[in-house]
Amino acid sequence: LAKTTQPISMDSYEGQEVNITCSHNNIATNDYITWYQQFPSQGPRFIIQGYKTKVTNEVASLFIPADRKSSTLSLPRVSLSDTAVYYCLVGALNRDDKIIFGKGTRLHILP
Amino acid sequence: GAVVSQHPSWVICKSGTSVKIECRSLDFQATTMFWYRQFPKQSLMLMATSNEGSKATYEQGVEKDKFLINHASLTLSTLTVTSAHPEDSSFYICSARDSRWSGTEAFFGQGTRLTVV
């Protein structure tokens, strides 16, 4: 399992774009990058997943450089409700593979 | 998307009693489910991997006799905290992937808040 490193916390303001970067220097060839969001007293919720280049959905964008040693989750125009912990996970996504969480990034959106 | 449901959402029990937490995959089958615990302001810690029809695999440091896991069907796994003590108070979360596919994300239950008094 590739280890990930993220900032412990970030603050931003409503309406801003927020970028959270995750380092995964020892990512393997068949590893995917997945981001989850967790609100207090709730289970994590899938946000986005990618393998290379750029992935975009209705919630976020994921930028992955060619060497895949890092990735950036981009949240466009955040609101107060985006205050949560964001986890970057790297793994092969086999059905039985363990999902190990790092410390995550605690994002605090200010009014 | 797929739904994983946990029950109960919260439970308060007396020290020394046992508590059972259920984890169900509502619209997919899961041969493997995972159980986590999470303390305040900390990340999720994997406790064990629940395997349908066979014994669970526990992470290092997790007492298998204290945290009993049963995965009797492809849609249900249960975690029983036996002889609970106040230090077992935590947020317990289960997750699962759809057994039919590889390359899919995991789905998480809403969590169960256990308070042992």
CSV table of C-alpha atoms in Angstrom, one decimal:
chain,number,residue,atom,x,y,z
A,1,LEU,CA,0.0,0.0,0.0
A,2,ALA,CA,1.4,3.4,-1.0
A,3,LYS,CA,1.8,5.8,1.9
A,4,THR,CA,0.2,9.2,1.4
A,5,THR,CA,1.1,12.6,2.9
A,6,GLN,CA,-1.4,15.4,3.1
A,7,PRO,CA,-1.5,18.8,5.0
A,8,ILE,CA,-3.0,18.3,8.4
A,9,SER,CA,-5.4,21.2,8.0
A,10,MET,CA,-6.4,24.0,5.7
A,11,ASP,CA,-8.6,27.1,6.0
A,12,SER,CA,-10.4,28.8,3.2
A,13,TYR,CA,-13.3,31.2,2.6
A,14,GLU,CA,-16.6,30.6,1.0
A,15,GLY,CA,-16.6,31.0,-2.7
A,16,GLN,CA,-12.9,30.2,-3.1
A,17,GLU,CA,-11.4,27.3,-4.9
A,18,VAL,CA,-9.6,24.9,-2.6
A,19,ASN,CA,-6.8,22.7,-3.7
A,20,ILE,CA,-5.6,19.9,-1.4
A,21,THR,CA,-2.4,18.1,-2.5
A,22,CYS,CA,-1.5,14.6,-1.6
A,23,SER,CA,2.0,13.1,-2.0
A,24,HIS,CA,2.3,9.4,-2.8
A,25,ASN,CA,5.9,8.9,-3.9
A,26,ASN,CA,5.8,5.1,-4.0
A,27,ILE,CA,2.6,4.6,-5.9
A,28,ALA,CA,2.5,1.3,-7.8
A,29,THR,CA,1.7,0.9,-11.5
A,30,ASN,CA,-1.8,-0.6,-10.8
A,31,ASP,CA,-2.7,1.8,-8.0
A,32,TYR,CA,-5.6,4.3,-8.3
A,33,ILE,CA,-6.0,7.5,-6.4
A,34,THR,CA,-9.2,8.0,-4.5
A,35,TRP,CA,-10.5,10.8,-2.3
A,36,TYR,CA,-13.1,10.5,0.4
A,37,GLN,CA,-14.8,13.2,2.4
A,38,GLN,CA,-15.9,12.7,6.0
A,39,PHE,CA,-18.3,14.9,8.1
A,40,PRO,CA,-18.3,14.6,11.9
A,41,SER,CA,-20.1,11.5,13.1
A,42,GLN,CA,-20.6,10.1,9.6
A,43,GLY,CA,-18.9,7.5,7.5
A,44,PRO,CA,-16.6,8.6,4.7
A,45,ARG,CA,-18.1,9.4,1.3
A,46,PHE,CA,-16.5,8.8,-2.0
A,47,ILE,CA,-15.7,12.1,-3.9
A,48,ILE,CA,-13.5,11.2,-6.9
A,49,GLN,CA,-11.1,8.6,-8.3
A,50,GLY,CA,-8.5,8.7,-11.0
A,51,TYR,CA,-5.4,7.0,-12.4
A,52,LYS,CA,-3.7,9.7,-14.5
A,53,THR,CA,-4.2,13.2,-15.9
A,54,LYS,CA,-7.4,14.9,-14.9
A,55,VAL,CA,-10.8,13.6,-13.8
A,56,THR,CA,-13.8,15.9,-13.2
A,57,ASN,CA,-17.2,15.2,-11.8
A,58,GLU,CA,-20.0,17.3,-10.4
A,59,VAL,CA,-18.3,17.7,-7.1
A,60,ALA,CA,-14.6,18.1,-7.7
A,61,SER,CA,-11.6,17.7,-10.0
A,62,LEU,CA,-8.6,15.5,-9.5
A,63,PHE,CA,-5.3,16.5,-11.1
A,64,ILE,CA,-2.6,13.8,-11.5
A,65,PRO,CA,0.8,14.7,-13.0
A,66,ALA,CA,2.5,12.3,-15.4
A,67,ASP,CA,4.8,10.8,-12.7
A,68,ARG,CA,1.7,10.1,-10.5
A,69,LYS,CA,3.7,10.8,-7.3
A,70,SER,CA,1.2,13.4,-6.2
A,71,SER,CA,-2.3,14.4,-6.8
A,72,THR,CA,-4.5,17.5,-6.2
A,73,LEU,CA,-8.1,17.5,-5.2
A,74,SER,CA,-9.7,20.7,-6.4
A,75,LEU,CA,-13.0,21.9,-4.9
A,76,PRO,CA,-14.5,24.8,-6.9
A,77,ARG,CA,-16.2,27.6,-5.0
A,78,VAL,CA,-16.5,26.0,-1.6
A,79,SER,CA,-19.3,26.7,0.8
A,80,LEU,CA,-19.5,26.3,4.6
A,81,SER,CA,-20.9,22.8,4.1
A,82,ASP,CA,-17.6,21.7,2.6
A,83,THR,CA,-16.0,21.8,6.0
A,84,ALA,CA,-14.9,18.2,6.5
A,85,VAL,CA,-11.9,15.9,6.6
A,86,TYR,CA,-10.6,14.9,3.2
A,87,TYR,CA,-8.7,11.6,2.8
A,88,CYS,CA,-6.4,10.7,-0.1
A,89,LEU,CA,-6.0,6.9,-0.6
A,90,VAL,CA,-3.9,5.0,-3.0
A,91,GLY,CA,-4.4,1.4,-3.9
A,92,ALA,CA,-5.2,-1.2,-6.5
A,93,LEU,CA,-8.9,-1.3,-5.9
A,94,ASN,CA,-9.1,-5.1,-5.9
A,95,ARG,CA,-12.3,-6.2,-4.2
A,96,ASP,CA,-10.6,-7.7,-1.2
A,97,ASP,CA,-7.9,-5.1,-0.8
A,98,LYS,CA,-7.7,-3.4,2.6
A,99,ILE,CA,-8.5,0.3,2.7
A,100,ILE,CA,-6.0,2.0,5.0
A,101,PHE,CA,-6.6,5.7,5.9
A,102,GLY,CA,-4.0,8.3,6.5
A,103,LYS,CA,-4.5,11.2,8.7
A,104,GLY,CA,-6.4,13.3,6.2
A,105,THR,CA,-6.8,17.0,5.8
A,106,ARG,CA,-9.1,18.9,8.0
A,107,LEU,CA,-10.6,21.6,5.8
A,108,HIS,CA,-12.3,24.5,7.5
A,109,ILE,CA,-14.4,26.9,5.4
A,110,LEU,CA,-14.9,30.4,6.9
A,111,PRO,CA,-17.7,32.7,6.1
B,1,GLY,CA,-24.6,4.8,-5.7
B,2,ALA,CA,-24.5,1.7,-3.6
B,3,VAL,CA,-25.6,1.9,0.0
B,4,VAL,CA,-24.2,0.4,3.1
B,5,SER,CA,-26.4,0.6,6.2
B,6,GLN,CA,-25.3,0.3,9.8
B,7,HIS,CA,-27.5,-0.3,12.8
B,8,PRO,CA,-27.8,1.1,15.3
B,9,SER,CA,-26.6,4.6,14.7
B,10,TRP,CA,-25.8,5.0,18.3
B,11,VAL,CA,-25.9,2.8,21.4
B,12,ILE,CA,-25.2,3.3,25.1
B,13,CYS,CA,-24.5,0.2,27.1
B,14,LYS,CA,-23.4,-0.7,30.6
B,15,SER,CA,-19.8,-1.8,31.3
B,16,GLY,CA,-19.6,-5.6,31.0
B,17,THR,CA,-22.4,-6.1,28.5
B,18,SER,CA,-22.1,-7.0,24.8
B,19,VAL,CA,-23.2,-4.9,21.9
B,20,LYS,CA,-23.9,-6.1,18.3
B,21,ILE,CA,-23.5,-3.7,15.4
B,22,GLU,CA,-24.9,-4.7,12.0
B,23,CYS,CA,-23.6,-3.7,8.6
B,24,ARG,CA,-25.7,-4.4,5.5
B,25,SER,CA,-25.1,-3.8,1.8
B,26,LEU,CA,-28.5,-2.8,0.6
B,27,ASP,CA,-28.2,-3.1,-3.2
B,28,PHE,CA,-25.1,-5.2,-3.8
B,29,GLN,CA,-23.3,-8.2,-2.6
B,30,ALA,CA,-20.1,-8.1,-0.7
B,31,THR,CA,-17.9,-11.1,-0.1
B,32,THR,CA,-15.6,-8.8,1.9
B,33,MET,CA,-16.5,-6.1,4.4
B,34,PHE,CA,-14.2,-4.0,6.6
B,35,TRP,CA,-14.6,-2.8,10.1
B,36,TYR,CA,-13.0,0.4,11.4
B,37,ARG,CA,-13.0,2.3,14.7
B,38,GLN,CA,-12.4,6.0,15.0
B,39,PHE,CA,-11.6,8.1,18.0
B,40,PRO,CA,-12.3,11.8,18.2
B,41,LYS,CA,-10.1,13.9,15.9
B,42,GLN,CA,-8.4,10.9,14.6
B,43,SER,CA,-8.4,8.9,11.4
B,44,LEU,CA,-10.2,5.6,10.8
B,45,MET,CA,-8.3,2.6,12.0
B,46,LEU,CA,-8.9,-0.7,10.3
B,47,MET,CA,-9.8,-3.4,12.9
B,48,ALA,CA,-10.6,-6.4,10.7
B,49,THR,CA,-11.6,-7.8,7.4
B,50,SER,CA,-14.8,-9.7,7.4
B,51,ASN,CA,-15.0,-12.6,4.9
B,52,GLU,CA,-18.3,-14.2,4.0
B,53,GLY,CA,-18.4,-17.8,5.1
B,54,SER,CA,-15.1,-17.8,6.8
B,55,LYS,CA,-13.2,-16.3,9.7
B,56,ALA,CA,-12.4,-12.7,9.9
B,57,THR,CA,-8.8,-11.4,9.6
B,58,TYR,CA,-7.9,-9.1,12.4
B,59,GLU,CA,-5.3,-6.3,12.3
B,60,GLN,CA,-2.4,-6.5,14.7
B,61,GLY,CA,-3.3,-5.4,18.2
B,62,VAL,CA,-7.1,-6.0,17.8
B,63,GLU,CA,-8.4,-8.7,20.1
B,64,LYS,CA,-10.4,-11.2,18.1
B,65,ASP,CA,-12.1,-12.6,21.2
B,66,LYS,CA,-13.3,-9.1,22.2
B,67,PHE,CA,-14.5,-8.0,18.8
B,68,LEU,CA,-16.4,-10.9,17.3
B,69,ILE,CA,-17.1,-10.6,13.6
B,70,ASN,CA,-19.6,-12.7,11.7
B,71,HIS,CA,-20.2,-12.5,8.0
B,72,ALA,CA,-23.0,-15.0,7.5
B,73,SER,CA,-24.3,-13.8,4.1
B,74,LEU,CA,-23.2,-11.7,1.2
B,75,THR,CA,-25.1,-8.7,2.5
B,76,LEU,CA,-24.6,-8.8,6.2
B,77,SER,CA,-21.7,-8.6,8.6
B,78,THR,CA,-21.9,-8.1,12.3
B,79,LEU,CA,-19.5,-6.8,14.9
B,80,THR,CA,-20.1,-7.8,18.5
B,81,VAL,CA,-18.2,-5.9,21.2
B,82,THR,CA,-18.1,-8.4,24.1
B,83,SER,CA,-17.8,-7.4,27.7
B,84,ALA,CA,-17.6,-3.8,26.7
B,85,HIS,CA,-15.6,-1.3,28.8
B,86,PRO,CA,-15.5,2.5,28.7
B,87,GLU,CA,-12.3,2.4,26.6
B,88,ASP,CA,-14.3,0.6,23.9
B,89,SER,CA,-16.4,3.8,23.5
B,90,SER,CA,-15.7,4.9,19.9
B,91,PHE,CA,-17.2,5.4,16.5
B,92,TYR,CA,-17.4,2.1,14.5
B,93,ILE,CA,-17.7,2.2,10.8
B,94,CYS,CA,-18.0,-0.6,8.2
B,95,SER,CA,-17.4,-0.6,4.5
B,96,ALA,CA,-17.7,-2.8,1.5
B,97,ARG,CA,-17.1,-3.1,-2.2
B,98,ASP,CA,-19.4,-4.7,-4.7
B,99,SER,CA,-18.2,-8.3,-5.2
B,100,ARG,CA,-19.1,-8.3,-8.8
B,101,TRP,CA,-16.6,-5.7,-9.9
B,102,SER,CA,-13.0,-4.8,-9.5
B,103,GLY,CA,-11.8,-1.3,-9.7
B,104,THR,CA,-14.7,0.2,-7.7
B,105,GLU,CA,-14.7,2.5,-4.8
B,106,ALA,CA,-15.7,1.4,-1.3
B,107,PHE,CA,-19.0,2.4,0.3
B,108,PHE,CA,-19.2,3.2,3.9
B,109,GLY,CA,-21.9,2.9,6.5
B,110,GLN,CA,-23.0,5.9,8.4
B,111,GLY,CA,-21.2,4.7,11.5
B,112,THR,CA,-22.3,3.6,15.0
B,113,ARG,CA,-21.4,5.7,18.1
B,114,LEU,CA,-20.8,3.3,21.0
B,115,THR,CA,-20.8,4.7,24.5
B,116,VAL,CA,-20.0,2.4,27.4
B,117,VAL,CA,-20.9,3.7,30.8
